[in-house]
Coordinates of N, CA and C in Angstrom, one line a residue:
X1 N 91.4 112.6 107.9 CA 90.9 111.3 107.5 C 91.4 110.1 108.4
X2 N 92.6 110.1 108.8 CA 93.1 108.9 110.0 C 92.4 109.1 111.2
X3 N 92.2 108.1 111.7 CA 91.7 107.8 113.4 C 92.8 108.6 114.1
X4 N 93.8 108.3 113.9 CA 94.9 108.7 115.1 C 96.0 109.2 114.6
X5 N 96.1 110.0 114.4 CA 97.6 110.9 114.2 C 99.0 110.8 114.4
X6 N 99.6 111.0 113.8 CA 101.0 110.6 114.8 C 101.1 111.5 115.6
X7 N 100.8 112.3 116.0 CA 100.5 113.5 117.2 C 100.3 113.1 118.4
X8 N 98.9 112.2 118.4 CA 98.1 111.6 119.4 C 99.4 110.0 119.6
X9 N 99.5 109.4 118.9 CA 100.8 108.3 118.8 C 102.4 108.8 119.9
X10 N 102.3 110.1 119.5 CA 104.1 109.9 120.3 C 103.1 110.9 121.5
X11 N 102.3 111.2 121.5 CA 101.4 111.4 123.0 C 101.1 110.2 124.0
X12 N 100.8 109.0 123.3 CA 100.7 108.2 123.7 C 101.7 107.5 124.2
X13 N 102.7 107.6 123.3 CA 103.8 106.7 124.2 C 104.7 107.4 124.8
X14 N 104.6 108.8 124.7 CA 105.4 109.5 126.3 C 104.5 109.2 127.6
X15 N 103.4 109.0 127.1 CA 102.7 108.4 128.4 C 102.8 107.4 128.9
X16 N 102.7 106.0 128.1 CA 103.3 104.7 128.4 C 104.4 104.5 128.5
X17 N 105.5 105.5 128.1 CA 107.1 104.9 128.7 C 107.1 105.5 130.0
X18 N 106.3 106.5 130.5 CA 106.4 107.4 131.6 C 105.9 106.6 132.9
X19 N 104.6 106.0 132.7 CA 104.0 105.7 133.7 C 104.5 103.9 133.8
X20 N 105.0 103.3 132.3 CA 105.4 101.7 132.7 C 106.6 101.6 133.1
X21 N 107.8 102.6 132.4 CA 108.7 102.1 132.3 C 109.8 103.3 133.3
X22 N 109.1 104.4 133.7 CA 109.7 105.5 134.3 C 110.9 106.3 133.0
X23 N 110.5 106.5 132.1 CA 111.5 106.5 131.1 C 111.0 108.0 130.2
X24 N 112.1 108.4 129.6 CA 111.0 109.4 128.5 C 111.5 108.9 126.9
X25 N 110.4 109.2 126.2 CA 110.6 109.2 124.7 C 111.8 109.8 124.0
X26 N 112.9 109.1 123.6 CA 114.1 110.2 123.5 C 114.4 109.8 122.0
X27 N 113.5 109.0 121.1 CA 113.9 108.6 119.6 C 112.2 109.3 119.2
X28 N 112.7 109.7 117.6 CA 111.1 109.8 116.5 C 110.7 108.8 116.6
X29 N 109.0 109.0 116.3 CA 107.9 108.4 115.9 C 107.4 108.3 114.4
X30 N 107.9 107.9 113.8 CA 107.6 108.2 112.3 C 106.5 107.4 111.5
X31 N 105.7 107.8 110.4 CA 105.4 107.1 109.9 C 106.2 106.2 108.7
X32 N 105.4 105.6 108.7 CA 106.2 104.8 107.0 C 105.5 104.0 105.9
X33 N 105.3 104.7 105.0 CA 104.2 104.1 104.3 C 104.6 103.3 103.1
X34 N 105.7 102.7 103.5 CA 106.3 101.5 102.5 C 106.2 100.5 103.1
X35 N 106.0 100.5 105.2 CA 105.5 98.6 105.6 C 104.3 98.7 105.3
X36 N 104.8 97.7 104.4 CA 102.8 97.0 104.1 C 102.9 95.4 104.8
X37 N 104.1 94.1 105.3 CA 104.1 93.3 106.1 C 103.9 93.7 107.1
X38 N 104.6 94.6 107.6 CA 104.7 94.7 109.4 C 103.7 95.9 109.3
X39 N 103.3 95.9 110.5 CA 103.0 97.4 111.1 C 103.9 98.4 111.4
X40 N 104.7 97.8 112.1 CA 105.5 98.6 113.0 C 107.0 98.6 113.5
X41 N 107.9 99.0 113.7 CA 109.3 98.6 113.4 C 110.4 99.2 114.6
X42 N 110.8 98.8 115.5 CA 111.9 99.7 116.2 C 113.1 99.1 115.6
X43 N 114.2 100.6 115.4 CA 115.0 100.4 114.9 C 116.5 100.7 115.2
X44 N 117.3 100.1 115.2 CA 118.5 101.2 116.4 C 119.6 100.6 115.5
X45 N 120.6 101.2 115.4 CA 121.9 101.0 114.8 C 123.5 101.4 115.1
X46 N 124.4 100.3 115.3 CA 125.4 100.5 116.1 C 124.8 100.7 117.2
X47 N 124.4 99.7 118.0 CA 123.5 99.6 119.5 C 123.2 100.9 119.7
X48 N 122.7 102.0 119.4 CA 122.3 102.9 119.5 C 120.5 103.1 118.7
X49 N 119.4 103.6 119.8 CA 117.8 103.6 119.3 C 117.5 104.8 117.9
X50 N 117.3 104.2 117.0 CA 117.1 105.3 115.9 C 115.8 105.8 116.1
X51 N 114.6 104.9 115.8 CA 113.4 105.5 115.6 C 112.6 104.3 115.8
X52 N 111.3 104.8 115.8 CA 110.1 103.9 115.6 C 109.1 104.0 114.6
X53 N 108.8 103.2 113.6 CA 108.1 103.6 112.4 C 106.7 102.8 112.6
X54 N 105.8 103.1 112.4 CA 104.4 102.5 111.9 C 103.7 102.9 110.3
X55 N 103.1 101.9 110.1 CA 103.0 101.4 108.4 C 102.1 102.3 108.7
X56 N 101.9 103.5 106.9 CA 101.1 104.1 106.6 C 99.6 103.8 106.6
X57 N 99.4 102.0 106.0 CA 98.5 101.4 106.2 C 97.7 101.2 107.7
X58 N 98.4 100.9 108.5 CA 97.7 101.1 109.3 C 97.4 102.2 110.3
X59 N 97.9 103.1 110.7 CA 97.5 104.9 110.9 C 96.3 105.1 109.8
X60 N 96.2 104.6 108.6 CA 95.4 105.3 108.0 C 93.5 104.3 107.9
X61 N 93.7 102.8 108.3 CA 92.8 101.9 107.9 C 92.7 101.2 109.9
X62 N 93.1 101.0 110.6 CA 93.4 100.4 111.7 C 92.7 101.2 112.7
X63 N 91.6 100.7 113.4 CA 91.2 101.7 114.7 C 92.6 101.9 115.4
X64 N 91.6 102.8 116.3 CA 92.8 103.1 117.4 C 93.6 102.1 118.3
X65 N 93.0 101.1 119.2 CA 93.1 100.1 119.6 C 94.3 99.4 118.7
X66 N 94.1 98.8 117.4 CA 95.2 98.4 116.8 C 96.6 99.7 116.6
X67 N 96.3 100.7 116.4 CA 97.2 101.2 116.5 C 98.3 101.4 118.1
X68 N 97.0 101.0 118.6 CA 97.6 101.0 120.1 C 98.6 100.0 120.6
X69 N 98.1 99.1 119.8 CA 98.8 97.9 120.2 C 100.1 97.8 119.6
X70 N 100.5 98.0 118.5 CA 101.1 98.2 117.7 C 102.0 99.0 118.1
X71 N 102.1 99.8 118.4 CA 102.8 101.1 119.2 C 103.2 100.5 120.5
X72 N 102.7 100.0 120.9 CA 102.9 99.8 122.7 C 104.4 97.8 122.3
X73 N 103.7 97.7 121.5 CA 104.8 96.7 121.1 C 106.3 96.8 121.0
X74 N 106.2 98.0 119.7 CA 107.4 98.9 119.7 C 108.0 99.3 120.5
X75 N 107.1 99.7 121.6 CA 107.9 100.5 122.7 C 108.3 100.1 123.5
X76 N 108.3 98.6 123.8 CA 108.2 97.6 124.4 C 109.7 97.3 124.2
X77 N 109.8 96.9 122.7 CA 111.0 96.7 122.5 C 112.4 97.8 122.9
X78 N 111.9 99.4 122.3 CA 112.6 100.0 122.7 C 112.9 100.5 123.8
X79 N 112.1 100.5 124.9 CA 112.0 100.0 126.8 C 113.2 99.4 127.1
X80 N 112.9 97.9 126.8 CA 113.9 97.2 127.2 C 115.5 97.8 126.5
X81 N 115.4 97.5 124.9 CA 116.9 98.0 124.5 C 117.3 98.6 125.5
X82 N 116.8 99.9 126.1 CA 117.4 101.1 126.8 C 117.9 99.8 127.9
X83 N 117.1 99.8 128.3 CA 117.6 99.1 129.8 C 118.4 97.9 130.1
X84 N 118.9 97.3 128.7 CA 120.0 96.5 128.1 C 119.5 95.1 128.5
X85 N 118.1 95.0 128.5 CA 117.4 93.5 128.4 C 117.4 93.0 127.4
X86 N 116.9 91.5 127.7 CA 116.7 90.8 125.9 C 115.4 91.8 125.6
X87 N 115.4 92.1 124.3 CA 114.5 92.7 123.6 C 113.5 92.4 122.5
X88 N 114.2 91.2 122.1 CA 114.0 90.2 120.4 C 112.9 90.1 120.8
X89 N 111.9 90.0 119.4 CA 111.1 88.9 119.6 C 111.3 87.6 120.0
X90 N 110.3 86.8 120.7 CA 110.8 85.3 121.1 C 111.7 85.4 122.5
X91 N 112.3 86.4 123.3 CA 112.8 86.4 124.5 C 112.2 86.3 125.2
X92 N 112.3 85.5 126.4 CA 111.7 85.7 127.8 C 111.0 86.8 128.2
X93 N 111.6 87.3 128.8 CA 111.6 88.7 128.8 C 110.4 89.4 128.6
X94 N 111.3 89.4 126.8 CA 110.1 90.8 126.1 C 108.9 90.1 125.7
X95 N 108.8 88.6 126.0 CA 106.9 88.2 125.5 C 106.4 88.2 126.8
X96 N 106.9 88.4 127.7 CA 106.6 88.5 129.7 C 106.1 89.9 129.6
X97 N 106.8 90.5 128.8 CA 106.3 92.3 129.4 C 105.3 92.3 128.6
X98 N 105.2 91.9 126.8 CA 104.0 91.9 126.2 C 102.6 91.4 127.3
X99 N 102.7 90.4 127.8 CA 101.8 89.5 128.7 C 101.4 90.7 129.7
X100 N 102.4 91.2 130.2 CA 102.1 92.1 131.6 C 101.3 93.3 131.1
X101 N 101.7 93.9 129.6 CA 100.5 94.6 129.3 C 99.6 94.6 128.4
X102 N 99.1 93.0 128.4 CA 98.7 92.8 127.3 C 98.8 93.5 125.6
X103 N 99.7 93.5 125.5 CA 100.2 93.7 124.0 C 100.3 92.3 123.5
X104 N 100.0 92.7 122.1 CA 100.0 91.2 121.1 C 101.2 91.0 121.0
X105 N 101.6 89.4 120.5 CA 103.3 89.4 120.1 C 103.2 89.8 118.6
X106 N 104.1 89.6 117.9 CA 104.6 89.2 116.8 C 103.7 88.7 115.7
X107 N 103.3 88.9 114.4 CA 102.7 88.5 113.6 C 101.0 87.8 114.1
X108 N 100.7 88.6 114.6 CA 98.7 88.4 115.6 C 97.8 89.8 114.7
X109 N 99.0 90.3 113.9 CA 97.6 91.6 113.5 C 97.0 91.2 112.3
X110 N 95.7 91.8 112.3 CA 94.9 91.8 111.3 C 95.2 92.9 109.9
X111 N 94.5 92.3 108.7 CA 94.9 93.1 107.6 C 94.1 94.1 107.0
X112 N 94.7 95.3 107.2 CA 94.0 96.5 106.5 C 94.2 97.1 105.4
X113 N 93.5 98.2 104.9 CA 93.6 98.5 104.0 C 93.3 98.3 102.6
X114 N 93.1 98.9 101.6 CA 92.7 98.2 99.9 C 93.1 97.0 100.1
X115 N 92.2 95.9 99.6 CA 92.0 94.5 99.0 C 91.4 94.3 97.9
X116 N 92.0 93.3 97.2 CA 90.7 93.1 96.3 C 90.3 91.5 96.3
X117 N 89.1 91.7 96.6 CA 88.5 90.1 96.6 C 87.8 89.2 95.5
X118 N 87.7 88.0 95.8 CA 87.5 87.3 94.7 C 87.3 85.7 95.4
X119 N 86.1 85.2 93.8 CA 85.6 83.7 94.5 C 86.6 82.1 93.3
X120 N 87.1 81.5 93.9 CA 87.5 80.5 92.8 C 86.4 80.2 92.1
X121 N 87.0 79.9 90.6 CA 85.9 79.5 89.9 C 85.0 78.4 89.6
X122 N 86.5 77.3 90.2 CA 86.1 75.9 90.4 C 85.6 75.4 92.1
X123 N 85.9 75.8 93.3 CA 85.7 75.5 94.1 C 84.5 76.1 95.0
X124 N 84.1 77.4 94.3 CA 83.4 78.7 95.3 C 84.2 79.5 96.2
X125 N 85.4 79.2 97.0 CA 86.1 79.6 98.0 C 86.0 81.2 97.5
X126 N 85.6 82.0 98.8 CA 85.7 83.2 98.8 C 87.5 83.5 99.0
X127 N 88.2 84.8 99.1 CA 89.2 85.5 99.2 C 89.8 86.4 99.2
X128 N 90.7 86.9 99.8 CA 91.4 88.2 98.4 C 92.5 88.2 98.8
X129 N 93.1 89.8 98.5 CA 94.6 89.8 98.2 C 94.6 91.0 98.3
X130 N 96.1 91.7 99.3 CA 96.7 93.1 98.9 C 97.9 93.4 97.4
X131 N 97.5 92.3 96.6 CA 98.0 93.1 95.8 C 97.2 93.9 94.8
X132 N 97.4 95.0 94.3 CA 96.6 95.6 93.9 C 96.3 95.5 92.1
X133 N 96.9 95.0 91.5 CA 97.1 94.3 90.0 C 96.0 93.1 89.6
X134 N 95.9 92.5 90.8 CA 94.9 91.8 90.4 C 93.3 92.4 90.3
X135 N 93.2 93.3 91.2 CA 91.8 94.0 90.7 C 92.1 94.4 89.2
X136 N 93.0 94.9 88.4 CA 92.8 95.2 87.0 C 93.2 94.6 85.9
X137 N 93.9 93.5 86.2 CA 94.4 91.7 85.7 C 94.2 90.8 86.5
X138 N 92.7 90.4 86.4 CA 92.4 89.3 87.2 C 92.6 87.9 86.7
X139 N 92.5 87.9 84.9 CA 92.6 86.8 84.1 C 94.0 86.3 83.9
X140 N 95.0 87.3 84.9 CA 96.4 86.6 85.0 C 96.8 86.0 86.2
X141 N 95.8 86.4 87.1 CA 96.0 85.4 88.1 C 94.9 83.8 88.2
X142 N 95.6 83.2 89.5 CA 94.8 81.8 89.1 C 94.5 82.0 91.3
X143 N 93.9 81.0 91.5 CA 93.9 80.5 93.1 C 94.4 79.9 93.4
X144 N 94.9 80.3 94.6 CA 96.1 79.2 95.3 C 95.3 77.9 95.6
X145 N 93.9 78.0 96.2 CA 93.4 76.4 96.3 C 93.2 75.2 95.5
X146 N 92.7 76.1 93.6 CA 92.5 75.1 92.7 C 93.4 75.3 91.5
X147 N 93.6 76.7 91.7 CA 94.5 77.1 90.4 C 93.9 77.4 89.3
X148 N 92.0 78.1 90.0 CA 91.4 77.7 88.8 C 91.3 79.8 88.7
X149 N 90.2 80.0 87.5 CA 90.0 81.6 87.3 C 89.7 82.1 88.7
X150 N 89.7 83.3 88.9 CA 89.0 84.2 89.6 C 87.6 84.8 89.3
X151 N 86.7 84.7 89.7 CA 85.2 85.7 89.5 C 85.0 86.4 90.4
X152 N 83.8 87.3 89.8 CA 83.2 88.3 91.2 C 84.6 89.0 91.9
X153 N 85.2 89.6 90.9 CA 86.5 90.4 91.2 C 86.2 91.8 91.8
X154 N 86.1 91.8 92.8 CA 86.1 93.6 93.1 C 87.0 94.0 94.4
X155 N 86.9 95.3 94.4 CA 88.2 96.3 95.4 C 87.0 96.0 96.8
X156 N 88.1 96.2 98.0 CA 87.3 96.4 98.8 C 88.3 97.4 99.7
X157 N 87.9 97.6 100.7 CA 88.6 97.9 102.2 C 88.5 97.8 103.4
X158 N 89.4 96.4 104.1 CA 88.9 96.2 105.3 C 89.8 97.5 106.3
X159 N 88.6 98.2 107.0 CA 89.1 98.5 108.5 C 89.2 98.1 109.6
X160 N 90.1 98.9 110.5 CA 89.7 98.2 111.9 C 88.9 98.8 112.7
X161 N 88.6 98.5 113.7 CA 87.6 98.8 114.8 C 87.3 100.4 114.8
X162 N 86.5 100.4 115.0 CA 85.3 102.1 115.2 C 85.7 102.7 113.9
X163 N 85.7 102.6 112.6 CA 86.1 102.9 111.5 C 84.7 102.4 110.4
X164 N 84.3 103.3 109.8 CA 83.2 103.1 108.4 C 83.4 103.4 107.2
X165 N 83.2 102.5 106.4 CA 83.6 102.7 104.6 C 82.9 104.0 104.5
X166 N 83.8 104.6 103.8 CA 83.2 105.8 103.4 C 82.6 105.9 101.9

């Protein structure tokens, strides 16, 4: 059912640490299907690289390309750690290497996965929301624009690129 596997994922980035960074993959690739904020996560403890996680949501709803990006972010980070550069988001540095291979920074992804959408009642304003409660208590929520009902409540699911509702 996913675009891209985590198979194809830690394929990919033994290739990208190999060929950017001269480096090989030496932490897991995991999934994690509890980030529903982030995509994606490098993680190291006691200055030491634990792993790299990407959100179930997106491996499962995100073309390839965003998962690409996403990935190449991470590894970006964990690149540098190794090599004992600034690594943070917001360093020199690591939004320079983002630049150099075009990787997105920090909070630029789009949102996948179950939604449920909905129109204000007082203003028309289309919208929705990943919470999933409101598709089956809609009369307990209000809109953030007027504070008025919700109508025209239904589920949807946005994907990303080369991907079709099924």
């Amino acid at each position: 059912m996913a675009e891209v596997t985590i198979e194809d994922v830690i394929e990919d980035a033994r290739i990208f640490l190999s060929e950017n960074y001269n480096m090989r993959l030496r932490i897991p690739i995991r999934r994690n299907n509890r980030l529903k904020k982030t995509f994606g996560q490098f993680i190291h403890m006691d200055n030491i690289p634990d792993c790299i996680e990407l959100s179930g949501i997106l491996l499962d709803y995100g073309g390839k390309a965003a998962v690409l990006d996403t990935l190449h972010h991470e590894l970006i980070h964990y690149a540098l750690f190794e090599l004992g550069k600034p690594y943070r988001d917001g360093d020199l540095e690591f939004e320079s290497e983002l630049r150099k291979y075009s990787v997105s920074p920090t909070n630029t992804s789009e949102c996948y996965g179950p939604i449920v959408r909905f129109v204000c009642a007082e203003c028309g304003k289309s919208a929705f929301t990943t919470t999933k409660r409101v598709g089956s208590n809609p009369q307990r929520y209000r809109t953030k624009c007027c504070k008025a009902d919700l109508i025209n409540v239904r589920n949807d699911v946005i994907y990303g690129e080369y991907k079709e509702a099924e």
